[in-house]
């Protein structure tokens, strides 16, 4: 599935991923390929990306790796939309 992470400053990431886990307002949830369409608010936490992730050099300082080797991004709030195997995260 295709993931796009957009912040007020720039588009931080675009690319194919295996899964995305986000901090929803009712708890963390994960999306895989062919997930049902969804729109949800996000709260403070981390966006976890699984897959062969290549971060643009200009934004490497915003991302880190967790103990499992997954790429993570800390956010303070945001919105997520999943539709037709495309996930868009609008993150603050």
Tab-separated table of C-alpha atoms in Angstrom:
chain	number	residue	atom	x	y	z
A	1	UNK	CA	0.000	0.000	0.000
A	2	UNK	CA	1.077	3.586	-0.542
A	3	UNK	CA	1.765	5.918	2.395
A	4	UNK	CA	2.048	9.689	2.379
A	5	UNK	CA	2.934	11.635	5.546
A	6	UNK	CA	2.335	15.372	5.309
A	7	UNK	CA	3.212	17.987	7.940
A	8	UNK	CA	2.486	21.733	7.842
A	9	UNK	CA	6.084	22.287	6.684
A	10	UNK	CA	6.488	19.616	3.994
A	11	UNK	CA	5.683	16.131	2.730
A	12	UNK	CA	7.868	14.027	5.051
A	13	UNK	CA	7.462	10.629	3.374
A	14	UNK	CA	5.910	9.009	0.336
A	15	UNK	CA	6.313	5.391	-0.681
A	16	UNK	CA	5.173	1.786	-0.570
A	17	UNK	CA	4.960	0.182	2.892
A	18	UNK	CA	3.800	-3.108	4.429
A	19	UNK	CA	1.834	-1.642	7.347
A	20	UNK	CA	1.218	1.567	9.301
A	21	UNK	CA	0.334	1.793	12.994
A	22	UNK	CA	-1.037	5.106	14.271
A	23	UNK	CA	-2.121	6.576	17.643
A	24	UNK	CA	-5.886	6.931	17.191
A	25	UNK	CA	-7.935	8.849	19.740
A	26	UNK	CA	-9.389	5.528	20.964
A	27	UNK	CA	-6.045	3.706	20.931
A	28	UNK	CA	-3.415	2.553	18.483
A	29	UNK	CA	-4.550	0.770	15.328
A	30	UNK	CA	-2.797	-0.816	12.373
A	31	UNK	CA	-3.602	-0.770	8.676
A	32	UNK	CA	-2.482	-3.373	6.149
A	33	UNK	CA	-3.110	-3.633	2.401
A	34	UNK	CA	-6.789	-3.698	1.435
A	35	UNK	CA	-7.907	-2.205	4.774
A	36	UNK	CA	-11.435	-0.843	4.766
A	37	UNK	CA	-11.731	2.887	4.067
A	38	UNK	CA	-11.329	4.953	7.238
A	39	UNK	CA	-10.911	8.533	8.402
A	40	UNK	CA	-9.775	9.097	11.981
A	41	UNK	CA	-8.310	11.703	14.298
A	42	UNK	CA	-4.868	11.031	15.764
A	43	UNK	CA	-3.516	11.933	19.176
A	44	UNK	CA	0.004	12.377	20.513
A	45	UNK	CA	2.114	9.285	19.955
A	46	UNK	CA	4.127	7.583	17.251
A	47	UNK	CA	3.397	6.532	13.694
A	48	UNK	CA	5.106	3.165	13.094
A	49	UNK	CA	5.944	2.182	9.524
A	50	UNK	CA	6.870	-1.367	8.515
A	51	UNK	CA	8.520	-2.065	5.189
A	52	UNK	CA	11.547	-1.028	3.190
A	53	UNK	CA	11.403	2.662	4.130
A	54	UNK	CA	13.693	5.227	2.530
A	55	UNK	CA	13.524	8.659	4.185
A	56	UNK	CA	14.568	11.818	2.334
A	57	UNK	CA	17.844	13.126	3.777
A	58	UNK	CA	16.222	16.484	4.639
A	59	UNK	CA	13.761	14.769	7.038
A	60	UNK	CA	15.901	11.956	8.542
A	61	UNK	CA	16.117	13.832	11.875
A	62	UNK	CA	12.320	13.553	12.351
A	63	UNK	CA	12.305	9.739	12.057
A	64	UNK	CA	13.958	7.018	14.140
A	65	UNK	CA	14.062	3.210	14.351
A	66	UNK	CA	12.469	1.214	17.174
A	67	UNK	CA	13.808	-2.002	18.712
A	68	UNK	CA	12.122	-4.071	15.959
A	69	UNK	CA	13.764	-2.045	13.195
A	70	UNK	CA	10.525	-0.304	12.241
A	71	UNK	CA	10.614	3.361	11.277
A	72	UNK	CA	8.810	5.647	13.744
A	73	UNK	CA	7.704	9.294	13.689
A	74	UNK	CA	6.555	11.154	16.797
A	75	UNK	CA	3.448	13.305	16.295
A	76	UNK	CA	1.403	15.559	18.574
A	77	UNK	CA	-1.889	15.225	16.664
A	78	UNK	CA	-3.266	14.701	13.188
A	79	UNK	CA	-5.704	13.008	10.860
A	80	UNK	CA	-5.480	9.815	8.822
A	81	UNK	CA	-7.369	8.675	5.741
A	82	UNK	CA	-7.166	5.207	4.160
A	83	UNK	CA	-8.853	4.613	0.814
A	84	UNK	CA	-8.025	2.394	-2.174
A	85	UNK	CA	-4.743	1.175	-0.604
A	86	UNK	CA	-3.490	4.734	-0.101
A	87	UNK	CA	-2.909	6.094	3.400
A	88	UNK	CA	-2.552	9.831	3.966
A	89	UNK	CA	-1.382	11.029	7.396
A	90	UNK	CA	-1.722	14.740	8.091
A	91	UNK	CA	0.530	15.146	11.117
A	92	UNK	CA	1.451	17.949	13.502
